[in-house]
PDB file of N, CA and C in Angstrom:
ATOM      1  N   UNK H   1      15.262  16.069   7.378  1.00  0.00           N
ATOM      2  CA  UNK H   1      14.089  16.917   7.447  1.00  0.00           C
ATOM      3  C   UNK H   1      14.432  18.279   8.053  1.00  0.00           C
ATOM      4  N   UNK H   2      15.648  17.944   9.019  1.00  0.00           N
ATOM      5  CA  UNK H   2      15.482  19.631   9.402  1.00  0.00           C
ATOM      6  C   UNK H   2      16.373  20.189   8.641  1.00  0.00           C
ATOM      7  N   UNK H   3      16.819  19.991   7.739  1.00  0.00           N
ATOM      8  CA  UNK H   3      17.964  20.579   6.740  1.00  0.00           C
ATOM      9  C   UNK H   3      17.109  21.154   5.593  1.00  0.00           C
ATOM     10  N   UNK H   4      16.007  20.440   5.288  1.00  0.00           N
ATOM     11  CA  UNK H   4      14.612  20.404   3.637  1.00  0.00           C
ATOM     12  C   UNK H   4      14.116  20.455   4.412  1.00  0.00           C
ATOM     13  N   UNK H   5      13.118  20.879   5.494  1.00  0.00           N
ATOM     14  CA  UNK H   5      11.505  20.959   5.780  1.00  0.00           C
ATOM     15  C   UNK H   5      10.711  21.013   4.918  1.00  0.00           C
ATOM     16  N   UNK H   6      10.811  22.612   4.590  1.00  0.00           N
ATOM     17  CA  UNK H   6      10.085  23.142   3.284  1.00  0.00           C
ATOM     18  C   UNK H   6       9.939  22.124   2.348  1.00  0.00           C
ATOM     19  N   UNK H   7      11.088  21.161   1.954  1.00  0.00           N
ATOM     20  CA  UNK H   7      10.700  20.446   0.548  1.00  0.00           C
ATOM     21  C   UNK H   7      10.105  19.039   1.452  1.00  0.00           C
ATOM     22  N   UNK H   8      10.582  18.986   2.355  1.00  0.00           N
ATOM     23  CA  UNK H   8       9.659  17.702   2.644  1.00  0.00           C
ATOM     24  C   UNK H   8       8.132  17.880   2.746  1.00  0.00           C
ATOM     25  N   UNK H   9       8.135  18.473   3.693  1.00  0.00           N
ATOM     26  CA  UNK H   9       6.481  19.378   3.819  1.00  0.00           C
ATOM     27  C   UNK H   9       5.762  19.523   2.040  1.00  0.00           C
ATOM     28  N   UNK H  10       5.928  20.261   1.508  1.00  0.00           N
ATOM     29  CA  UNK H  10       5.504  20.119  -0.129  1.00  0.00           C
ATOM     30  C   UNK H  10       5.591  19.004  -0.851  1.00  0.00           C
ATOM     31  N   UNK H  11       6.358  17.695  -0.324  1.00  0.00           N
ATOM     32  CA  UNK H  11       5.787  16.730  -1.089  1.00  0.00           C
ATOM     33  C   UNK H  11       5.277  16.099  -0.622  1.00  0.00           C
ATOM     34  N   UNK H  12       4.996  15.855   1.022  1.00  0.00           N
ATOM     35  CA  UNK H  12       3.459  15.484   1.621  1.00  0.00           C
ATOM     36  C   UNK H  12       2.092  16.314   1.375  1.00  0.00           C
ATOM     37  N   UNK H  13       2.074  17.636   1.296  1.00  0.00           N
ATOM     38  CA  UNK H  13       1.397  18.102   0.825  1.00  0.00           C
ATOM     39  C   UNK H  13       0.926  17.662  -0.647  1.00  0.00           C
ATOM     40  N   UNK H  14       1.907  17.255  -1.317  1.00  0.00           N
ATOM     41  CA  UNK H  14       1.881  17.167  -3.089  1.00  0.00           C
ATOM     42  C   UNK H  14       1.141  15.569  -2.669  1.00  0.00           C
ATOM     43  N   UNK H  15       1.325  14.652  -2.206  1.00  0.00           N
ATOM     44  CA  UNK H  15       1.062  13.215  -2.079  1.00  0.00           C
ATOM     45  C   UNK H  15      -0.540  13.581  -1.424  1.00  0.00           C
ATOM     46  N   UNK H  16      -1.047  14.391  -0.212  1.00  0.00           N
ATOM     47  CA  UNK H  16      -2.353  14.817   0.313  1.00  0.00           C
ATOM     48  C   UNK H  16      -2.999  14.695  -1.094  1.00  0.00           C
ATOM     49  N   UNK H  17      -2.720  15.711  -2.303  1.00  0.00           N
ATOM     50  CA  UNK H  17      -3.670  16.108  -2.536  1.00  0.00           C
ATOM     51  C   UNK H  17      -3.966  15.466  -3.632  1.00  0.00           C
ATOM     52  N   UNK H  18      -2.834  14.876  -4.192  1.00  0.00           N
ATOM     53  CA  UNK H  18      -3.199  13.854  -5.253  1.00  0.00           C
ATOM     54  C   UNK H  18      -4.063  12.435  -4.363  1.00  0.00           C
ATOM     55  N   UNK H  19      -3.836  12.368  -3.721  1.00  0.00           N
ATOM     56  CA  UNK H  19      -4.896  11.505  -2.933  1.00  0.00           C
ATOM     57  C   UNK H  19      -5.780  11.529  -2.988  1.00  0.00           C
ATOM     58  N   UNK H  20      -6.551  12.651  -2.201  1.00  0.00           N
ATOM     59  CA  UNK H  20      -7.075  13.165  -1.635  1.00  0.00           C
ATOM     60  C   UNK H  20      -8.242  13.874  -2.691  1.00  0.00           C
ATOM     61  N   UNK H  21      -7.647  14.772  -4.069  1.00  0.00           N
ATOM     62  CA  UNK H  21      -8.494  15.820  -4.677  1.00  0.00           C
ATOM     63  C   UNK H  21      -8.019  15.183  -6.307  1.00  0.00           C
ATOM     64  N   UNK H  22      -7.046  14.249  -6.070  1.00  0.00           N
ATOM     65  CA  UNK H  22      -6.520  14.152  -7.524  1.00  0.00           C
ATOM     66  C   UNK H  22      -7.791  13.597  -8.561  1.00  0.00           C
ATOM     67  N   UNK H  23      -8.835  13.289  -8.539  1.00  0.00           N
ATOM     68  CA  UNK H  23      -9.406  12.509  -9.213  1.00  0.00           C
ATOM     69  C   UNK H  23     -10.713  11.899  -8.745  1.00  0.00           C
ATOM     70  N   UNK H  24     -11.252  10.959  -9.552  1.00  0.00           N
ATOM     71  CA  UNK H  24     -12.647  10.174  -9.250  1.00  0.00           C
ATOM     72  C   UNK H  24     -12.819   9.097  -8.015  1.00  0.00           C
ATOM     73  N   UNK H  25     -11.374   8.433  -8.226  1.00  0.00           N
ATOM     74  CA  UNK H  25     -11.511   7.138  -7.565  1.00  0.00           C
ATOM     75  C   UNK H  25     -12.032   7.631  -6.131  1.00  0.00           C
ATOM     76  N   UNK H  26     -12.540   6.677  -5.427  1.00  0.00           N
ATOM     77  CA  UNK H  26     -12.775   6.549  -4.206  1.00  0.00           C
ATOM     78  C   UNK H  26     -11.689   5.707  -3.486  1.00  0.00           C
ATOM     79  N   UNK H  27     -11.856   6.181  -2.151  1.00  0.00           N
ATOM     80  CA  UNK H  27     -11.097   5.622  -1.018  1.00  0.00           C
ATOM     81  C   UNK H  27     -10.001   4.244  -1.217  1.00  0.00           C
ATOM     82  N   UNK H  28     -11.444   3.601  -1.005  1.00  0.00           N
ATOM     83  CA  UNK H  28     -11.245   1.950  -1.433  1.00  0.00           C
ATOM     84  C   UNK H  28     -10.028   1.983  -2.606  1.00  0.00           C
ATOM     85  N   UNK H  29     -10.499   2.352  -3.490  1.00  0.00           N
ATOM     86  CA  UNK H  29      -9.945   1.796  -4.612  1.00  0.00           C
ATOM     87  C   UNK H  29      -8.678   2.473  -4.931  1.00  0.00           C
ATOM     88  N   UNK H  30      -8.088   3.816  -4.233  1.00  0.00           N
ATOM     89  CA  UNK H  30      -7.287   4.292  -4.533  1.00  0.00           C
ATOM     90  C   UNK H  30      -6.247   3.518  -3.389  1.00  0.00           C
ATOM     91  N   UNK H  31      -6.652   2.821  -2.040  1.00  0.00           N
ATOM     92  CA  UNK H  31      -5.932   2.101  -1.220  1.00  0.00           C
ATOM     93  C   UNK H  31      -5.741   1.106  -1.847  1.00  0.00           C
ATOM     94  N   UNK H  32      -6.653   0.407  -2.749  1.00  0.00           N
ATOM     95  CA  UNK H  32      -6.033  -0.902  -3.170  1.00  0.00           C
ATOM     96  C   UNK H  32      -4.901  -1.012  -4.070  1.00  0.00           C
ATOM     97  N   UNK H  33      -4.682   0.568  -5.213  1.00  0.00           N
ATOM     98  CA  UNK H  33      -3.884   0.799  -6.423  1.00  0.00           C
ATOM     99  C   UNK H  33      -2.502   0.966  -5.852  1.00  0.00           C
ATOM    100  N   UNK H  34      -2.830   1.344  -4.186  1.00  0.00           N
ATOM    101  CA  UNK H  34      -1.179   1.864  -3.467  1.00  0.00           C
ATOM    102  C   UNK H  34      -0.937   0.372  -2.830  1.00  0.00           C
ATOM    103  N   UNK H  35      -1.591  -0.650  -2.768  1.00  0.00           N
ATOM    104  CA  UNK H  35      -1.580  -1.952  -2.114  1.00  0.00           C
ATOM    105  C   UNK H  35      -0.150  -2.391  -3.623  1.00  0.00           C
ATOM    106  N   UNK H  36      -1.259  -2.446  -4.506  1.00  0.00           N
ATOM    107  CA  UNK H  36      -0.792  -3.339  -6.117  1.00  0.00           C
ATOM    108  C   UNK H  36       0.670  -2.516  -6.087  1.00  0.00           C
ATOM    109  N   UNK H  37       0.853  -1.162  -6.058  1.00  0.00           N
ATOM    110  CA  UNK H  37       2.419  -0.095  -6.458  1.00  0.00           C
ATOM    111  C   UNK H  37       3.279  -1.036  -5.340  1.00  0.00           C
ATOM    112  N   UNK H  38       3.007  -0.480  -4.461  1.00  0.00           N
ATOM    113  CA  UNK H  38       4.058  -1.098  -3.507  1.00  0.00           C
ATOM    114  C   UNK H  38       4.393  -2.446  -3.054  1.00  0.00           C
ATOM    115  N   UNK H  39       3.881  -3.434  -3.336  1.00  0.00           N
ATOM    116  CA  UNK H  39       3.526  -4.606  -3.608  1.00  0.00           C
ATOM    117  C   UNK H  39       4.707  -4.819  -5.096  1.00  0.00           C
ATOM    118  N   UNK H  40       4.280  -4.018  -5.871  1.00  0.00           N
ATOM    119  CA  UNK H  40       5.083  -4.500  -7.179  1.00  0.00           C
ATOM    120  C   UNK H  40       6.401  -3.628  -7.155  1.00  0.00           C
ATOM    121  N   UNK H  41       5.841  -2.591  -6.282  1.00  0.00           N
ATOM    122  CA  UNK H  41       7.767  -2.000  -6.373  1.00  0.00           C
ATOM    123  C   UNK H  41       8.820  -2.431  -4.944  1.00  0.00           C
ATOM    124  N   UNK H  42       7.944  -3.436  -4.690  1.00  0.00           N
ATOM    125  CA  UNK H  42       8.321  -4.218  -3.358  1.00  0.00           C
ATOM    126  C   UNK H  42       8.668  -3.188  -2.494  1.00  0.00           C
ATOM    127  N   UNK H  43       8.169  -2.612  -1.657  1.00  0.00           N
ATOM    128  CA  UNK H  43       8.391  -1.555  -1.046  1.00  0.00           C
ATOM    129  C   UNK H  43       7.736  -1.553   0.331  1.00  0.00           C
ATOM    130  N   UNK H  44       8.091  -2.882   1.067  1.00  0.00           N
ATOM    131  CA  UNK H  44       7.637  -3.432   2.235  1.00  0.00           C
ATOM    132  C   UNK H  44       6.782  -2.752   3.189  1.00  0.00           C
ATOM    133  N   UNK H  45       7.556  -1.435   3.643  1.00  0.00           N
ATOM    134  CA  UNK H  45       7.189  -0.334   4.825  1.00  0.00           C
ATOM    135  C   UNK H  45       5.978   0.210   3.964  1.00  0.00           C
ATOM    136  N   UNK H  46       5.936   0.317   2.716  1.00  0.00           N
ATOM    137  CA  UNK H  46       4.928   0.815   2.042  1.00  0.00           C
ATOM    138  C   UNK H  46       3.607   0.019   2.592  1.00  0.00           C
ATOM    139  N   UNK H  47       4.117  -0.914   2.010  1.00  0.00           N
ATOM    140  CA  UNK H  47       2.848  -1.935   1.586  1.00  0.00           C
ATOM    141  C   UNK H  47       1.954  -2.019   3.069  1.00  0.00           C
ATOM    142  N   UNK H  48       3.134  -2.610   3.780  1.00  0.00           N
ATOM    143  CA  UNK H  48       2.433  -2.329   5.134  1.00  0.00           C
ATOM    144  C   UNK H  48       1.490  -1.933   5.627  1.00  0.00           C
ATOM    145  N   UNK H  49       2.219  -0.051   5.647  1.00  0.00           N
ATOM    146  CA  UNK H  49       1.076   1.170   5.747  1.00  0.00           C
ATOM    147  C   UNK H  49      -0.409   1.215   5.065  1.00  0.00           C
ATOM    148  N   UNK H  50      -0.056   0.719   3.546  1.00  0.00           N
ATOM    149  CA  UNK H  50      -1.042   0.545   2.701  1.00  0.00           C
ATOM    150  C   UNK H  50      -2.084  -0.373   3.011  1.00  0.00           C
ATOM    151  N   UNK H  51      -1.463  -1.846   3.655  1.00  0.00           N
ATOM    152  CA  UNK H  51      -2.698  -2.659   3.653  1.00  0.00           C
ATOM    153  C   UNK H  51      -3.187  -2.076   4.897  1.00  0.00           C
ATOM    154  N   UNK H  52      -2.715  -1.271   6.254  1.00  0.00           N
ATOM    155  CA  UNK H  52      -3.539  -0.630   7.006  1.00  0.00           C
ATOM    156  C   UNK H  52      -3.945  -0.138   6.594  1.00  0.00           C
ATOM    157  N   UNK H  53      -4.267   1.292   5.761  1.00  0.00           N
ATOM    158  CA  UNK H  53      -4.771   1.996   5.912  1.00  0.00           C
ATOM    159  C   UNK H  53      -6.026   1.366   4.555  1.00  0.00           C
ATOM    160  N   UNK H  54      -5.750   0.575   3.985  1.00  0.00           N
ATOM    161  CA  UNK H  54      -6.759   0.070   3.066  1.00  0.00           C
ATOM    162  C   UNK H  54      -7.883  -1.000   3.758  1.00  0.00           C
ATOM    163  N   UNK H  55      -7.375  -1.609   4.922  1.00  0.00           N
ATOM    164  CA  UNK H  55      -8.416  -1.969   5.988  1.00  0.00           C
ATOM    165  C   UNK H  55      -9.348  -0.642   6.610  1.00  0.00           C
ATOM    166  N   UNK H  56      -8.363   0.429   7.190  1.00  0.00           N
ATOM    167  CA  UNK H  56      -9.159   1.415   7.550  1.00  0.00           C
ATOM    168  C   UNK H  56     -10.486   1.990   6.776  1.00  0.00           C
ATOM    169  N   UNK H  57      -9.994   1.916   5.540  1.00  0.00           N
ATOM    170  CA  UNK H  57     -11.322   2.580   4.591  1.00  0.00           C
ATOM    171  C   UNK H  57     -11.742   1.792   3.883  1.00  0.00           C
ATOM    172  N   UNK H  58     -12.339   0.521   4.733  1.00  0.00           N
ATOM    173  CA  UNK H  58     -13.134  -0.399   4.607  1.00  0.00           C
ATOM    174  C   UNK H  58     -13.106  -1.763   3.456  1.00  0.00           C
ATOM    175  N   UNK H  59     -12.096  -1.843   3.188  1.00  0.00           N
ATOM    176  CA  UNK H  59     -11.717  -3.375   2.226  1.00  0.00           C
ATOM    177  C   UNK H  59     -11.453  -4.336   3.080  1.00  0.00           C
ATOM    178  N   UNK H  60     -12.115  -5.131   2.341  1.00  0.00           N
ATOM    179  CA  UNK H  60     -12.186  -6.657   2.790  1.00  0.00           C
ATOM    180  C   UNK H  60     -10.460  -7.089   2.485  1.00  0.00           C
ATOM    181  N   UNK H  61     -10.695  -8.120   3.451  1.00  0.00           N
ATOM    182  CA  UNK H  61      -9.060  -9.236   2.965  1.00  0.00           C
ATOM    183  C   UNK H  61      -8.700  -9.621   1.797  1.00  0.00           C
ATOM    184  N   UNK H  62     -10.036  -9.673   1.354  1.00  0.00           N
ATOM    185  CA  UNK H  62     -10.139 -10.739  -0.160  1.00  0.00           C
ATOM    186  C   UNK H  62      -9.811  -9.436  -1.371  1.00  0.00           C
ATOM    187  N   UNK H  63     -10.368  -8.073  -1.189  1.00  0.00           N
ATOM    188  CA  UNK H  63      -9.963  -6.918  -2.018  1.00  0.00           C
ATOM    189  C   UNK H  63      -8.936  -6.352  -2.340  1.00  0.00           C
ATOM    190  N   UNK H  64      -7.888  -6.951  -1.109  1.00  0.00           N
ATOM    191  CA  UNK H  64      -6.812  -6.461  -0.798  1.00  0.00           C
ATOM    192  C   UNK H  64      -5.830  -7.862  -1.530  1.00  0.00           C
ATOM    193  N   UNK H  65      -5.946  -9.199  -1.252  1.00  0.00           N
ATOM    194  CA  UNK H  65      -5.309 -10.014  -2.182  1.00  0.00           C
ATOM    195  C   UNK H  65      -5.809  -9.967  -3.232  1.00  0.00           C
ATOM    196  N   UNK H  66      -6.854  -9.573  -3.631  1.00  0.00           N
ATOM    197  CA  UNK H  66      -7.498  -8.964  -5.251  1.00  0.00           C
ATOM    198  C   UNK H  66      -6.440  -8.415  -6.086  1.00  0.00           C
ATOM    199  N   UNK H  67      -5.889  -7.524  -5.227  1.00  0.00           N
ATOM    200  CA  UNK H  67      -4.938  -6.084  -5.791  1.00  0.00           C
ATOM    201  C   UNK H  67      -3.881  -6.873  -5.922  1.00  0.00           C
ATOM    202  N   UNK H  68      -3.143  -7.696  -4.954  1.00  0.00           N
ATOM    203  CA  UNK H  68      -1.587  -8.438  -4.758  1.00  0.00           C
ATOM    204  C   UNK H  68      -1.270  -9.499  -6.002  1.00  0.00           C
ATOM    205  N   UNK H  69      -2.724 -10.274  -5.728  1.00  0.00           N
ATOM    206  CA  UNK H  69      -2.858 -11.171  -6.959  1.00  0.00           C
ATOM    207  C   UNK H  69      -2.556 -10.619  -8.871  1.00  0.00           C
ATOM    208  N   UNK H  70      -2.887  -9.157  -8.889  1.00  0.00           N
ATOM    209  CA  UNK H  70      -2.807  -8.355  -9.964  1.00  0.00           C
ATOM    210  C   UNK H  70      -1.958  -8.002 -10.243  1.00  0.00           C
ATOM    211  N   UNK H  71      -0.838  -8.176  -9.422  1.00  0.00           N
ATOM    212  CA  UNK H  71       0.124  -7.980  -9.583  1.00  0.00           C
ATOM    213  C   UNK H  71       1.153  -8.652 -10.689  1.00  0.00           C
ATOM    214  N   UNK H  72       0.971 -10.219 -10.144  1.00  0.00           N
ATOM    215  CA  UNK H  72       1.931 -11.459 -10.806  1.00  0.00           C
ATOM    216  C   UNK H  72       1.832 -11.203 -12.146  1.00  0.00           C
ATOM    217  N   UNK H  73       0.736 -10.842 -13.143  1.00  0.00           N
ATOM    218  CA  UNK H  73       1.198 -10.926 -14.541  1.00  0.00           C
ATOM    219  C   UNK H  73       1.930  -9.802 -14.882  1.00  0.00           C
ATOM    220  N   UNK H  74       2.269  -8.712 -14.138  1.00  0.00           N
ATOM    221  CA  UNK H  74       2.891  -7.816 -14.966  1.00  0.00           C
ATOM    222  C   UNK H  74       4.513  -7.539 -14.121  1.00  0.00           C
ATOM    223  N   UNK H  75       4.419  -7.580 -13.043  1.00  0.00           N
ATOM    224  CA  UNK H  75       5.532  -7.704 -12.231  1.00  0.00           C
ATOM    225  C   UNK H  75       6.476  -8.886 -11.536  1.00  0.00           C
ATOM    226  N   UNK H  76       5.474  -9.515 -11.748  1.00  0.00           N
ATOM    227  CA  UNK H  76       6.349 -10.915 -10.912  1.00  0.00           C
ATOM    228  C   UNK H  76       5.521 -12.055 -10.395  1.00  0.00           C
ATOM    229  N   UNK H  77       5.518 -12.882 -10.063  1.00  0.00           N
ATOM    230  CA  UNK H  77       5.131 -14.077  -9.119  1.00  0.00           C
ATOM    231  C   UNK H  77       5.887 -13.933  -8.154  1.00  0.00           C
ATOM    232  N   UNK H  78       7.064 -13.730  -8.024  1.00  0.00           N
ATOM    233  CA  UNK H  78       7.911 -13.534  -6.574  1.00  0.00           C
ATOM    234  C   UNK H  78       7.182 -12.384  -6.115  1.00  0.00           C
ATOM    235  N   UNK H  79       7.160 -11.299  -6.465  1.00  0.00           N
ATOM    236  CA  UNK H  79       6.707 -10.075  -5.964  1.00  0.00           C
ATOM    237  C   UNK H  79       5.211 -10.454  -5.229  1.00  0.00           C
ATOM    238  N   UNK H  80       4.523 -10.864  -6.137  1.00  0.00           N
ATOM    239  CA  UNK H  80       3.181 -11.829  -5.495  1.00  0.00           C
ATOM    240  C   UNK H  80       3.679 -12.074  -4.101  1.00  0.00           C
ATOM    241  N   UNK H  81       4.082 -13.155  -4.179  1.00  0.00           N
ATOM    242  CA  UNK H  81       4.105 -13.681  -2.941  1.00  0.00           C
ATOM    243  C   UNK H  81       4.775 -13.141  -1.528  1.00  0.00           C
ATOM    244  N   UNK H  82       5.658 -12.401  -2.197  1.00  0.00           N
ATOM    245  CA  UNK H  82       6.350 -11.560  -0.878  1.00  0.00           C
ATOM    246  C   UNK H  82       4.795 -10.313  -0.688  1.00  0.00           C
ATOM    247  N   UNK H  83       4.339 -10.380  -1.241  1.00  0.00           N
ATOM    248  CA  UNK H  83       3.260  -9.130  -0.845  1.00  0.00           C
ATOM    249  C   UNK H  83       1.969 -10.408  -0.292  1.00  0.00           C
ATOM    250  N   UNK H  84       1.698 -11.791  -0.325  1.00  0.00           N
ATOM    251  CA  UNK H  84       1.255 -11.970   0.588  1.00  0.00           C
ATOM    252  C   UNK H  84       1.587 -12.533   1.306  1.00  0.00           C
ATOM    253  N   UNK H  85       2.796 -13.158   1.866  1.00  0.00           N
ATOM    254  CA  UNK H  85       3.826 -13.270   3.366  1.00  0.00           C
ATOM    255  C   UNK H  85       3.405 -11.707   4.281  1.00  0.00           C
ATOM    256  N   UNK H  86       3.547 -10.675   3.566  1.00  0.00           N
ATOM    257  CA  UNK H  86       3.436  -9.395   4.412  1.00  0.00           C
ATOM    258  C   UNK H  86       1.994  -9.150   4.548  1.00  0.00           C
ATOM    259  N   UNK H  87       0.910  -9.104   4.129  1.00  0.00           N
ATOM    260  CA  UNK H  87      -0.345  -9.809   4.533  1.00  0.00           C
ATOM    261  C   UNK H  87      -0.557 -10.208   5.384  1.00  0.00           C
ATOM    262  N   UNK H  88       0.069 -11.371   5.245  1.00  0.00           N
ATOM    263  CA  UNK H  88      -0.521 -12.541   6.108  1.00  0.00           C
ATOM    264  C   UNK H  88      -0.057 -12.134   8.193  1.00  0.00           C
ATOM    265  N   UNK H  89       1.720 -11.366   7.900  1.00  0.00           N
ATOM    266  CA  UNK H  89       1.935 -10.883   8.842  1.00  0.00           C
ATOM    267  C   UNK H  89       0.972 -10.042   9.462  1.00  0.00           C
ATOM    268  N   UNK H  90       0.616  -8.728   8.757  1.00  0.00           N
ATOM    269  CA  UNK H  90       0.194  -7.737   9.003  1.00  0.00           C
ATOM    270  C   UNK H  90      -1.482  -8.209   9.465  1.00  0.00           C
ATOM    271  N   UNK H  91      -1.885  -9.428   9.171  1.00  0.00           N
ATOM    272  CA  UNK H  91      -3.374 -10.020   9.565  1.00  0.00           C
ATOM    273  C   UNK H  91      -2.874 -10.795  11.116  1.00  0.00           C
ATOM    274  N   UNK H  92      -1.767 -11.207  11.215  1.00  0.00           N
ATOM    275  CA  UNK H  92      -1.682 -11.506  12.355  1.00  0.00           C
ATOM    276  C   UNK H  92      -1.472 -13.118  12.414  1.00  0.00           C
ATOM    277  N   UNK H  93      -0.883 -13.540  11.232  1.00  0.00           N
ATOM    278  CA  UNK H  93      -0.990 -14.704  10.989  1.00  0.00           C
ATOM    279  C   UNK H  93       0.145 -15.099  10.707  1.00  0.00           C
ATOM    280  N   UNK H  94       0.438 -16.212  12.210  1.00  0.00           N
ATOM    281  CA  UNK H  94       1.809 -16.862  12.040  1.00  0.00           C
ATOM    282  C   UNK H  94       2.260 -17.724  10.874  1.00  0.00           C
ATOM    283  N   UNK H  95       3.515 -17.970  10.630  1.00  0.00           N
ATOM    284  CA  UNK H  95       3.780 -18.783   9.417  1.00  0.00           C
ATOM    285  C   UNK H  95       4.591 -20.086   9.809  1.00  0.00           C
ATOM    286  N   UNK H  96       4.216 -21.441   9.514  1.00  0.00           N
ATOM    287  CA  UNK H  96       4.484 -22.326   9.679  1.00  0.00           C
ATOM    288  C   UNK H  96       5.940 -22.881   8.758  1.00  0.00           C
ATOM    289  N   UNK H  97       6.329 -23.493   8.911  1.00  0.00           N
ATOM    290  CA  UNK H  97       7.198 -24.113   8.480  1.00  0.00           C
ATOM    291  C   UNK H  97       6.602 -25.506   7.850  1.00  0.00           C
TER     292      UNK H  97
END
C-alpha cells in the first residue's frame, strides 16, 4: 500500500461505489449476493466480513444460509458446506465431533 496508495485507494473507492450507487438492489440483498460470491469463490476472510456485515444490515440467519445453500447447484456441495462451518463459527457455535 505504501508503494500503490493511489491505486489501492481507487479500487476501494471503485468497490464504495458499486456498492453503494451501482444499482437497485438494496442493502440486504446486495450483502447476501457478496455472502453467495465468496462463499463460492471460497474466499474465507471474505465471507466472514460478509456474513458480518450482512447481519449488520439486518438479515436473518436463515437469509444468510438462503444465499450459502444457493450456492451448491452451481458451485459445489463442498463449497456449501465450508461456507456453513464458517457460519456456524462466525454465530458462535462450537463444533462437535
Amino acid at each position: 500500500m505504501d508503494k500503490h496508495g493511489k491505486i489501492y485507494e481507487a479500487y476501494e473507492d471503485y468497490g464504495k461505489l458499486v456498492h453503494y450507487e451501482g444499482g437497485p438492489l438494496d442493502e440486504k440483498t446486495r450483502w447476501l449476493i457478496k455472502v453467495a460470491l465468496s462463499t463460492a469463490c471460497q474466499y474465507e476472510y471474505a465471507l466472514r466480513t460478509h456474513i458480518i456485515k450482512a447481519i449488520k444490515s439486518g438479515c436473518t440467519r436463515e437469509e444468510i444460509e438462503h444465499a450459502i445453500m444457493l450456492v451448491a447447484p452451481t458451485a459445489g456441495f463442498p463449497k456449501t458446506m465450508e461456507g456453513f462451518l464458517i457460519l456456524r463459527q462466525e454465530m458462535g457455535e462450537t463444533l462437535s465431533s
